[in-house]
């Protein structure tokens, strides 16, 4: 019995001395370089898929319409969102998730300066990345909600967790300070795809300062244009109430120019437009990020900060599908894809003609051939009726050996019409079709050998920040500061790369041209939502509703229908009719939609929070 007791005691002592195999202590984490790096990699995880979620921010703008009902998109676009009835939120900017990410960044920022592992270069890099990530997540909160509580250290147990929102100005200062620290710590460190760099810190600073100088965040301007903001008693939470706006524009310009001086983008040194074919390929190469068998791999030089994807990393194997299956989420139903975020007619119409003129439905030549002779970026972004695309799946190949998008209705020669394979009345799938009669092409790998199904995975990166965004930021600052020649110069660099002619506009026409150029160049990259708000033009963007296209093809005299059907202007006469679409959602605009509401649950948890204007 005594022996048994001794054995049990020894076992108990040994058990208590055993280190848990499933966890690592804080002391061990910050004493080991790879473990510290793993912790910081965990902070990156809050970036999610970037913009490659099934539902896209584009569907909250005049870029896209989300096809599938019941996803809470319409709660936002119809203006019925309240703090207790939130519309769809992405995890990439949702309040609670961002503060979880910020907490982890705060832990790293508090621990890394006293970390005991020997590699000081790695320590500085990880600290720089942590400052960058904290700034990035705060930037996400700031541009959706306005000023937020600034938490700069990890809370411990039994502390007072209630904290008031900081002013918009103080949030900008905090974020810029973090980015300056990040840039200093990351200077000279080798940049790796998907990780923060000194250039990424400078580029994000450019964005933050550009927003800070914009109409929405200047109290006097915002209040003059919005009755809701004029009535908001805490306007300092969403706008600057003091200071010189010209100084803010100059700070934003300097931040952008620092990036332009430090590095180069992709093919922005041209003195004349490239051909239309090369312009299309240039833009496609940028969107593919050098990760497709198609396009120029050197276009990776355009990416400053990205969400890298690997075919080996497939959390998308489970619902909902994400980045590696972007084509399934958004491709045509005639390929067994899901038609998620389909372009609307207003976006299509904003692509210029090749000569730089505006597309005009009242022009009989243009209205008869609306997809001819357009800005080459159109052909790299939009799948339209008659556009060439990948080989059809085996069960559909016999219906469309030409591999062309079919979103119209085509005369059958017997008085009726054949439904296009990619319509909602498709003989292939009649539930996943586009309601706008367009599909997105941008960001879907066009490699014909890579079918968009769950047996394949594309590795196209999501561009959180790319060089041309910073160029456009710089152009906007130049316009605000009266430097029109410099603005024209940089706009033409972008246009020449796309195969478009130089612009010579001045005054308000140049501002309009810039805004449209930004819209087209950055389509589907999560900029339009914020741009329309900070320019305070959202009433005329999302507020104008949704237009779609109806395409019908009748037989020319003496012609017989093509079986299987294929697009052919020598056999069919095509008619294009623009339609107001309210089938899925009726879009409205009101002033409260400049900012998202803070969840009622968050306000209940923190009684020092002030709700956003209009809610």
XYZ file of C-alpha atoms in Angstrom:
615
model
C 0.000 0.000 0.000
C 2.858 2.396 0.861
C 4.469 1.593 -2.502
C 1.203 2.340 -4.311
C 0.850 5.682 -2.529
C 4.387 6.657 -3.466
C 3.759 5.700 -7.079
C 0.545 7.753 -7.244
C 2.270 10.753 -5.682
C 5.087 10.483 -8.191
C 2.603 10.239 -11.048
C 0.745 13.296 -9.788
C 3.944 15.278 -9.506
C 5.039 14.247 -12.963
C 1.622 15.102 -14.409
C 1.717 18.558 -12.898
C 5.186 19.141 -14.358
C 4.113 18.142 -17.885
C 3.867 21.006 -20.410
C 0.618 21.009 -22.406
C 1.178 19.742 -25.926
C -1.602 21.766 -27.547
C -0.623 25.240 -26.293
C 2.499 27.369 -26.077
C 3.154 29.764 -23.227
C 3.554 33.473 -23.867
C 7.122 33.363 -22.558
C 7.980 30.586 -24.990
C 6.364 32.446 -27.902
C 8.414 35.618 -27.484
C 11.610 33.707 -26.788
C 11.505 31.981 -30.156
C 11.695 33.701 -33.558
C 9.598 31.192 -35.550
C 6.924 31.104 -32.825
C 6.774 34.900 -32.751
C 6.469 34.894 -36.515
C 3.650 32.361 -36.324
C 1.818 34.644 -33.894
C 2.101 37.595 -36.291
C 0.981 35.410 -39.180
C -2.146 34.813 -37.125
C -2.841 38.565 -37.191
C -2.767 38.419 -40.993
C -5.528 35.809 -40.903
C -8.103 38.519 -40.168
C -7.611 39.754 -43.723
C -9.751 36.794 -44.758
C -10.023 36.268 -48.507
C -9.699 39.996 -49.084
C -12.412 40.881 -51.584
C -12.784 37.310 -52.817
C -15.809 36.480 -50.702
C -18.953 35.072 -52.262
C -20.735 38.379 -51.673
C -18.704 41.375 -52.814
C -18.669 44.984 -51.680
C -19.250 45.780 -55.371
C -22.871 44.690 -54.855
C -23.322 47.693 -52.522
C -22.317 50.029 -55.372
C -23.154 50.893 -58.966
C -20.725 48.205 -60.093
C -22.699 45.045 -59.428
C -25.905 43.325 -58.457
C -25.834 40.270 -56.216
C -27.851 37.553 -57.884
C -29.136 35.509 -54.970
C -31.953 36.722 -52.754
C -31.981 36.201 -49.008
C -28.379 37.251 -48.318
C -29.301 40.549 -46.641
C -27.797 42.674 -49.420
C -31.106 44.432 -50.044
C -31.354 45.491 -46.385
C -28.508 47.858 -47.183
C -29.286 48.896 -50.761
C -32.922 49.602 -49.888
C -31.842 51.785 -46.963
C -33.611 49.760 -44.259
C -30.546 48.853 -42.193
C -30.673 49.713 -38.485
C -28.332 48.999 -35.550
C -30.637 46.135 -34.573
C -31.145 44.863 -38.126
C -27.778 44.869 -39.825
C -27.319 44.196 -43.501
C -24.615 41.842 -44.754
C -21.187 42.604 -43.332
C -17.894 41.245 -44.575
C -15.587 39.843 -41.934
C -12.869 42.040 -43.419
C -14.381 45.128 -41.776
C -16.914 43.851 -39.203
C -16.515 45.722 -35.911
C -15.966 42.821 -33.504
C -13.637 40.919 -35.803
C -11.487 43.997 -36.415
C -11.080 44.540 -32.686
C -10.015 40.912 -32.250
C -7.343 41.527 -34.875
C -6.312 44.780 -33.178
C -6.026 43.006 -29.829
C -3.621 40.474 -31.321
C -1.618 43.265 -32.954
C -1.496 45.053 -29.601
C -0.135 41.910 -27.940
C 2.620 41.633 -30.538
C 3.454 45.348 -30.286
C 3.688 45.097 -26.501
C 5.791 41.903 -26.467
C 8.168 42.173 -29.427
C 10.333 45.048 -28.090
C 11.406 42.822 -25.180
C 11.404 39.531 -27.084
C 14.428 37.439 -26.154
C 15.139 35.579 -29.409
C 18.453 36.549 -31.000
C 17.373 37.595 -34.518
C 16.856 41.339 -34.071
C 16.256 41.832 -37.790
C 13.322 39.420 -37.628
C 12.093 41.099 -34.438
C 12.020 44.522 -36.127
C 10.302 43.092 -39.187
C 7.585 41.443 -37.105
C 7.102 44.607 -35.073
C 6.828 46.631 -38.271
C 4.278 44.194 -39.675
C 2.276 44.380 -36.443
C 2.148 48.175 -36.584
C 1.088 47.959 -40.227
C -1.649 45.436 -39.521
C -3.012 47.432 -36.588
C -3.112 50.485 -38.841
C -4.778 48.517 -41.630
C -7.543 47.190 -39.392
C -8.157 50.602 -37.852
C -8.277 52.022 -41.368
C -10.991 49.509 -42.227
C -13.028 50.591 -39.207
C -12.452 54.279 -39.899
C -13.653 54.231 -43.484
C -16.822 52.291 -42.699
C -17.766 53.776 -39.321
C -15.875 57.052 -38.869
C -13.987 57.622 -35.617
C -13.729 54.564 -33.362
C -12.354 53.787 -29.891
C -8.569 53.720 -30.084
C -7.196 50.820 -28.063
C -3.386 50.697 -28.102
C -2.678 47.948 -25.585
C -4.186 44.551 -24.782
C -6.775 44.627 -22.029
C -6.303 42.353 -19.048
C -8.979 40.697 -16.907
C -11.193 42.827 -14.674
C -10.429 46.111 -16.420
C -12.957 48.711 -17.522
C -13.533 47.875 -21.164
C -15.777 50.834 -21.945
C -14.103 53.488 -24.048
C -15.437 56.420 -26.038
C -14.993 56.916 -29.759
C -12.057 59.102 -30.736
C -12.467 61.928 -33.214
C -11.926 61.273 -36.901
C -8.849 63.501 -36.800
C -7.325 61.633 -33.861
C -7.935 58.289 -35.572
C -6.139 59.515 -38.694
C -3.195 60.709 -36.584
C -3.035 57.357 -34.777
C -3.100 55.336 -37.996
C -0.511 57.530 -39.703
C 1.750 57.252 -36.671
C 1.541 53.462 -36.817
C 2.294 53.499 -40.542
C 5.307 55.760 -40.071
C 6.629 53.356 -37.431
C 5.954 50.409 -39.724
C 7.731 52.048 -42.659
C 10.777 52.767 -40.513
C 10.984 49.245 -39.099
C 10.408 47.578 -42.464
C 12.822 49.746 -44.458
C 15.542 47.578 -45.987
C 13.726 44.336 -45.202
C 13.102 41.989 -48.125
C 9.487 42.187 -49.275
C 7.533 38.957 -49.548
C 4.262 38.531 -51.405
C 1.363 38.821 -49.005
C 3.370 40.454 -46.207
C 3.633 44.114 -45.272
C 6.553 46.201 -46.504
C 7.751 49.746 -46.038
C 6.189 50.626 -49.418
C 2.869 49.106 -48.319
C 2.939 51.289 -45.205
C 3.599 54.404 -47.288
C 0.864 53.452 -49.759
C -1.733 52.883 -47.048
C -0.750 56.241 -45.542
C -1.494 57.773 -48.938
C -4.993 56.310 -48.895
C -5.767 57.345 -45.333
C -4.658 60.923 -45.933
C -6.534 61.136 -49.246
C -9.751 60.131 -47.509
C -9.026 62.634 -44.728
C -8.839 65.461 -47.279
C -12.078 64.484 -49.058
C -15.455 66.244 -48.932
C -17.136 63.792 -46.569
C -14.508 64.345 -43.897
C -14.460 68.137 -43.993
C -17.164 69.175 -41.536
C -18.185 72.384 -43.300
C -18.459 70.698 -46.702
C -20.200 67.594 -45.365
C -22.770 69.577 -43.385
C -23.522 71.783 -46.384
C -24.319 68.722 -48.529
C -26.064 66.485 -45.996
C -28.912 67.406 -43.671
C -28.201 64.306 -41.592
C -24.578 65.259 -41.039
C -25.541 68.881 -40.413
C -27.801 67.717 -37.575
C -25.216 65.363 -36.046
C -24.072 66.830 -32.736
C -20.814 64.856 -32.742
C -19.609 65.774 -36.227
C -15.988 65.553 -35.032
C -16.447 61.761 -34.951
C -16.733 61.655 -38.724
C -15.014 64.796 -40.010
C -12.359 67.430 -39.381
C -13.755 70.479 -37.613
C -10.525 72.486 -37.539
C -7.448 72.929 -39.664
C -6.698 73.938 -43.219
C -7.999 71.629 -45.914
C -5.280 72.611 -48.375
C -2.735 71.391 -45.854
C -4.516 68.039 -45.740
C -4.444 67.760 -49.543
C -0.728 68.557 -49.569
C -0.019 65.926 -46.911
C -1.907 63.350 -48.988
C -0.044 64.384 -52.125
C 3.329 64.097 -50.398
C 2.437 60.639 -49.101
C 1.471 59.444 -52.575
C 4.548 60.979 -54.200
C 6.784 59.198 -51.696
C 5.516 55.887 -53.105
C 5.844 57.026 -56.725
C 9.433 58.052 -56.034
C 10.290 54.815 -54.231
C 9.103 52.240 -56.737
C 7.469 51.715 -60.110
C 4.262 50.077 -61.195
C 3.607 48.112 -64.340
C 4.193 49.752 -67.750
C 3.564 53.306 -66.619
C 6.476 54.763 -68.574
C 4.843 54.822 -72.013
C 4.754 57.907 -74.216
C 1.820 56.813 -76.386
C -1.093 54.360 -76.242
C -0.373 50.700 -76.885
C -2.617 48.748 -79.245
C -6.086 47.722 -78.110
C -4.979 44.084 -77.917
C -1.955 44.955 -75.786
C -4.035 47.261 -73.600
C -6.456 44.447 -72.880
C -3.603 42.065 -72.068
C -1.896 44.640 -69.851
C -5.007 45.111 -67.766
C -5.705 41.392 -67.626
C -2.133 40.725 -66.523
C -2.505 43.211 -63.666
C -5.757 41.587 -62.511
C -4.168 38.127 -62.641
C -1.206 39.263 -60.549
C 1.224 37.081 -62.472
C -0.435 33.926 -61.117
C -1.967 32.550 -64.307
C -0.556 30.742 -67.312
C -2.108 33.644 -69.240
C -0.660 37.149 -69.220
C 2.594 38.836 -68.279
C 4.002 37.558 -64.997
C 6.003 40.750 -64.515
C 2.694 42.508 -63.785
C 3.297 41.442 -60.173
C 5.249 44.721 -59.949
C 1.851 46.439 -59.729
C 1.015 44.775 -56.403
C 2.030 46.572 -53.222
C 0.019 44.588 -50.660
C -1.961 41.509 -51.570
C -3.770 38.458 -50.286
C -1.724 35.637 -51.777
C -3.469 32.360 -52.456
C -2.174 28.856 -52.891
C -3.921 25.881 -54.441
C -2.662 23.919 -51.434
C -4.533 26.175 -49.019
C -8.189 25.497 -49.633
C -10.470 26.365 -46.735
C -12.928 26.916 -49.575
C -13.458 23.178 -49.661
C -16.155 24.005 -47.119
C -18.968 26.515 -47.576
C -18.771 29.357 -48.340
C -16.345 29.190 -51.215
C -13.700 31.903 -51.236
C -10.675 33.132 -53.116
C -9.436 30.043 -54.912
C -12.936 29.487 -56.285
C -13.775 33.025 -57.314
C -14.776 31.723 -60.754
C -17.400 29.405 -59.285
C -18.892 32.230 -57.247
C -19.127 34.646 -60.156
C -18.917 32.794 -63.450
C -21.779 31.958 -65.856
C -24.414 29.379 -64.988
C -23.829 27.738 -68.364
C -20.534 26.628 -66.846
C -22.300 25.439 -63.660
C -21.071 28.589 -61.885
C -23.115 30.799 -59.577
C -23.297 34.265 -61.160
C -22.782 36.029 -57.847
C -21.777 39.669 -58.339
C -22.813 40.557 -61.869
C -21.971 43.887 -63.547
C -24.857 46.312 -63.999
C -25.521 48.363 -67.110
C -24.364 51.639 -65.536
C -20.847 50.227 -65.167
C -20.846 48.916 -68.735
C -21.992 52.279 -70.063
C -19.161 54.120 -68.298
C -16.474 52.423 -70.395
C -15.429 54.930 -73.059
C -15.172 54.353 -76.772
C -11.662 53.735 -78.102
C -11.384 57.353 -79.239
C -12.000 58.534 -75.674
C -15.564 59.700 -76.258
C -18.424 58.667 -74.020
C -20.560 55.731 -75.099
C -23.962 56.999 -76.232
C -27.130 54.922 -76.559
C -28.625 57.639 -78.786
C -25.853 57.054 -81.336
C -27.331 54.485 -83.767
C -23.963 52.930 -84.614
C -22.999 52.512 -80.967
C -26.418 51.293 -79.802
C -26.470 48.665 -82.561
C -23.039 47.370 -81.524
C -22.605 48.325 -77.870
C -19.727 45.930 -77.260
C -17.593 47.071 -80.182
C -14.706 49.530 -80.115
C -14.736 50.074 -76.346
C -11.969 50.784 -73.830
C -9.807 47.599 -73.828
C -10.275 47.286 -70.072
C -13.937 46.500 -70.764
C -12.964 43.273 -72.514
C -10.729 42.261 -69.608
C -13.428 42.969 -67.003
C -16.875 42.074 -68.381
C -18.317 38.932 -69.951
C -21.099 40.033 -72.328
C -23.305 38.339 -74.885
C -21.087 36.908 -77.629
C -17.817 37.208 -75.680
C -15.380 34.335 -76.072
C -14.747 32.358 -72.892
C -13.371 29.043 -71.681
C -14.307 25.603 -73.012
C -17.721 24.522 -71.748
C -18.031 21.582 -69.341
C -18.427 18.248 -71.111
C -22.180 18.077 -70.527
C -22.641 21.525 -72.114
C -20.018 21.435 -74.863
C -22.436 20.094 -77.464
C -24.794 23.023 -76.875
C -22.032 25.609 -77.377
C -18.977 24.374 -79.271
C -18.049 28.022 -79.958
C -17.499 28.710 -76.222
C -19.250 32.076 -76.306
C -21.250 33.736 -73.557
C -24.985 33.470 -74.282
C -27.060 35.943 -72.284
C -29.614 36.724 -74.972
C -32.635 35.176 -76.653
C -32.215 33.995 -80.238
C -34.790 33.343 -82.962
C -35.356 29.649 -83.583
C -36.760 30.080 -87.113
C -40.210 28.851 -86.099
C -41.543 32.011 -84.502
C -40.007 31.454 -81.092
C -36.723 32.068 -79.321
C -33.959 29.917 -77.888
C -32.890 30.865 -74.364
C -29.187 31.586 -74.090
C -27.255 29.000 -72.114
C -26.153 31.663 -69.626
C -29.580 33.204 -68.984
C -31.801 32.521 -66.005
C -33.960 30.459 -68.379
C -30.972 28.348 -69.391
C -31.449 24.717 -70.473
C -28.329 23.987 -68.374
C -29.262 25.614 -65.023
C -32.180 27.968 -64.633
C -31.524 29.290 -61.133
C -27.934 30.587 -61.120
C -28.119 32.901 -64.099
C -27.287 36.601 -64.123
C -30.175 39.029 -63.674
C -28.219 41.743 -65.503
C -27.181 39.601 -68.514
C -23.512 40.218 -67.770
C -20.860 38.348 -65.800
C -17.584 39.481 -64.347
C -14.377 38.359 -66.033
C -11.844 40.283 -63.962
C -10.064 38.129 -61.373
C -11.258 34.847 -62.916
C -8.283 32.927 -64.276
C -8.898 32.725 -68.068
C -6.601 29.737 -68.514
C -8.681 27.393 -70.729
C -7.083 24.392 -69.039
C -8.370 25.520 -65.623
C -12.081 24.807 -65.364
C -13.994 26.687 -62.680
C -15.103 23.826 -60.471
C -14.278 22.517 -57.022
C -11.691 20.130 -58.416
C -9.526 23.091 -59.420
C -8.217 26.112 -57.567
C -6.986 29.408 -58.969
C -4.262 31.382 -57.214
C -5.051 34.931 -58.366
C -4.079 37.342 -55.541
C -6.439 39.941 -54.087
C -4.963 43.471 -54.502
C -5.431 45.236 -51.168
C -3.204 48.022 -52.488
C -1.690 48.372 -55.928
C 0.571 50.953 -57.439
C -2.038 52.498 -59.732
C -4.300 53.262 -56.765
C -1.500 55.412 -55.394
C -1.050 57.080 -58.794
C -4.744 57.923 -58.804
C -4.488 59.207 -55.236
C -1.707 61.497 -56.405
C -3.768 62.690 -59.373
C -6.700 63.565 -57.118
C -4.455 65.606 -54.865
C -2.987 67.408 -57.867
C -6.480 68.324 -59.012
C -7.416 69.614 -55.572
C -4.246 71.744 -55.514
C -4.757 73.158 -59.009
C -1.916 71.212 -60.652
C -3.848 70.130 -63.741
C -0.902 69.467 -66.067
C 0.627 67.047 -63.558
C -2.754 65.341 -63.132
C -3.127 64.943 -66.901
C 0.401 63.562 -67.172
C -0.204 60.750 -64.694
C -3.709 59.976 -65.929
C -2.329 59.571 -69.442
C 0.301 57.124 -68.186
C -2.538 54.890 -66.977
C -4.532 55.362 -70.166
C -1.582 54.673 -72.478
C -0.988 51.350 -70.727
C -4.644 50.473 -71.382
C -4.469 51.531 -75.038
C -6.555 54.670 -74.542
C -5.782 58.126 -75.969
C -4.473 61.069 -73.982
C -6.915 63.410 -72.293
C -6.778 67.188 -72.545
C -9.731 68.132 -70.316
C -9.396 70.957 -67.821
C -11.457 72.284 -64.920
C -14.565 70.356 -63.799
C -14.402 68.194 -66.927
C -10.966 66.956 -65.855
C -12.281 66.100 -62.396
C -15.139 64.126 -63.978
C -12.710 62.366 -66.294
C -10.467 61.473 -63.356
C -13.365 60.062 -61.368
C -14.469 57.889 -64.259
C -10.903 56.763 -64.880
C -10.629 55.703 -61.241
C -13.983 53.906 -61.520
C -12.884 51.913 -64.566
C -9.299 51.198 -63.529
C -10.217 50.035 -60.009
C -13.498 48.268 -60.840
C -14.398 45.457 -58.438
C -11.465 46.328 -56.125
C -13.602 47.727 -53.253
C -12.873 51.377 -53.995
C -16.134 52.549 -55.548
C -18.086 52.164 -52.292
C -15.745 54.537 -50.473
C -15.087 56.897 -53.373
C -18.782 57.593 -53.952
C -19.194 58.453 -50.286
C -16.123 60.575 -49.729
C -16.954 62.543 -52.908
C -20.559 62.730 -51.627
C -21.990 61.564 -54.968
C -23.536 58.292 -53.745
C -27.048 59.656 -54.305
C -26.274 59.575 -58.024
C -24.460 56.234 -57.997
C -26.150 53.577 -55.850
C -29.163 55.882 -55.650
C -29.905 55.557 -59.358
C -30.948 51.930 -59.046
C -30.045 49.056 -61.340
C -30.222 48.964 -65.118
C -29.768 45.755 -67.073
C -29.762 44.759 -70.726
C -32.137 42.594 -72.725
C -30.708 41.101 -75.909
C -32.809 39.592 -78.661
C -31.638 38.245 -82.004
C -33.920 37.951 -85.020
C -32.991 36.241 -88.264
C -31.913 38.296 -91.225
C -33.894 37.836 -94.437
C -33.214 34.499 -96.032
C -31.146 33.179 -93.138
C -31.722 30.039 -91.109
C -30.875 29.671 -87.429
C -27.480 28.328 -86.462
C -27.724 25.014 -84.620
C -25.980 24.906 -82.220
C -26.346 28.648 -81.827
C -23.333 30.949 -82.051
C -23.077 34.732 -82.188
C -23.001 35.853 -85.828
C -23.787 39.355 -87.135
C -24.207 38.005 -90.677
C -27.067 35.720 -89.656
C -28.846 37.590 -86.866
C -29.938 41.149 -86.184
C -29.283 41.942 -82.529
C -31.385 44.368 -80.511
C -30.195 45.734 -77.171
C -32.755 47.210 -74.781
C -31.823 48.829 -71.465
C -34.237 47.839 -68.701
C -34.818 49.193 -65.188
C -34.521 46.157 -62.943
C -36.296 46.051 -59.591
C -36.840 42.305 -59.512
C -34.239 41.625 -56.837
C -33.880 44.940 -55.018
C -35.107 48.513 -55.243
C -32.144 50.730 -54.492
C -32.506 53.995 -52.629
C -30.144 56.465 -51.021
C -30.424 58.444 -47.836
C -27.858 60.343 -45.842
C -27.456 57.804 -43.067
C -25.828 55.471 -45.602
C -22.587 57.448 -45.580
C -21.607 55.296 -42.595
C -22.521 51.833 -41.417
C -24.370 51.656 -38.087
C -22.616 50.359 -35.012
C -24.328 47.177 -33.914
C -26.865 47.575 -31.130
C -25.073 44.779 -29.272
C -21.778 46.712 -29.370
C -23.468 49.853 -28.063
C -25.054 47.840 -25.251
C -21.642 46.421 -24.329
C -19.957 49.819 -24.348
C -22.205 52.578 -23.044
C -19.677 55.228 -24.078
C -20.241 54.594 -27.785
C -22.103 57.206 -29.801
C -24.167 55.831 -32.670
C -23.474 57.063 -36.191
C -25.538 59.898 -37.740
C -28.994 58.963 -38.912
C -29.270 55.826 -36.783
